Amino acid sequence: MLLAALNRPVEHLNKIPVIQLNCKKECTEHIRMDLDNFSSKTDKDLVCVPMKNYHLVNWNWLKSASDKQMYSNDCKSVCLHPFCVGCFKTDGVRMEQALKRNAFTYWQVEISQEALSGTSTMIGIGKASKNLSSIGYLNLIGSDEISWGLSTRGLLWHNNKHVQYCEAIQDSESVRIGCLFDGFSGRLSFFVNDKYMGLAFDNINMDEPIYPMVTSTVSKSLFKLTHVFESFPSLQEICKSTINRNTDLFQFVQLPRHLVNLLGNY
């Protein structure tokens, strides 16, 4: 019977019902309205910036020509999977601007409530060559050696390995996640609704430009870049960073107690 079926003319295939696997497309105007409402929402709380002598910088998401993302007019907000319902995919987007080696950079991203309910929503950093689209529900940021990420389940990911970092973020409302990057020592820390979660990664190799990025598996995930601040460290902070990168060269027991405490709190 199998051979007989294979020998039949191909015209009979037209009579076989075909299941469409394409993502269901919704009204673009409806998605645009959701994106604009999320983008225009103002935060009543004052921004808590964990730096001194900082200044505001103008960043935006890197705009793609594909339909995997939809952007606000100012490219400060982005919708991932805008036309998909139940897509078995993970997509992301990165910033257009790279992190600076000689600066402290703090950026804050608001993530919509809907984006917190899926398998994986992540924020982090990675190199320009990082692939931000894949089939399947994946923890994409940190799945390799060129990216470092935090999932909303409270897990840190790098080189496809993870550790528990903080409690899972509740999906009862949108959340603000802040990222503090020390370009001198290659350190990355996270804040959840302005609460410091601790040091996440250190000794991040900056041999190539590194960019902030987000990914999600959830249909119509909204991300808003709320603030970006930059600060250039003082000579004292540069010295502290240098010492902390070379602790094996120093005998801390021979240093004054106040200096040991200062370095320990850095």
XYZ file of N, CA, C and O in Angstrom, residues 155-158 160-164:
36
model
N 17.287 33.149 37.772
C 18.481 32.364 37.444
C 19.460 33.181 36.610
O 19.055 33.900 35.691
N 20.740 33.061 36.951
C 21.809 33.640 36.141
C 22.291 32.599 35.150
O 22.524 31.439 35.512
N 22.464 33.017 33.882
C 22.899 32.104 32.836
C 24.161 32.627 32.152
O 24.251 33.798 31.804
N 25.125 31.727 31.980
C 26.315 31.994 31.171
C 26.928 30.670 30.757
O 27.003 29.732 31.551
N 25.734 28.399 29.020
C 24.714 27.354 29.124
C 24.683 26.696 30.507
O 24.217 25.554 30.646
N 25.135 27.428 31.521
C 25.043 26.956 32.897
C 24.311 28.024 33.710
O 24.387 29.206 33.399
N 23.605 27.577 34.742
C 22.844 28.535 35.525
C 23.022 28.296 37.017
O 23.332 27.181 37.464
N 22.821 29.374 37.793
C 22.832 29.328 39.255
C 21.670 30.192 39.746
O 21.247 31.130 39.067
N 21.168 29.856 40.926
C 20.103 30.665 41.519
C 20.705 31.969 42.025
O 21.697 31.980 42.753
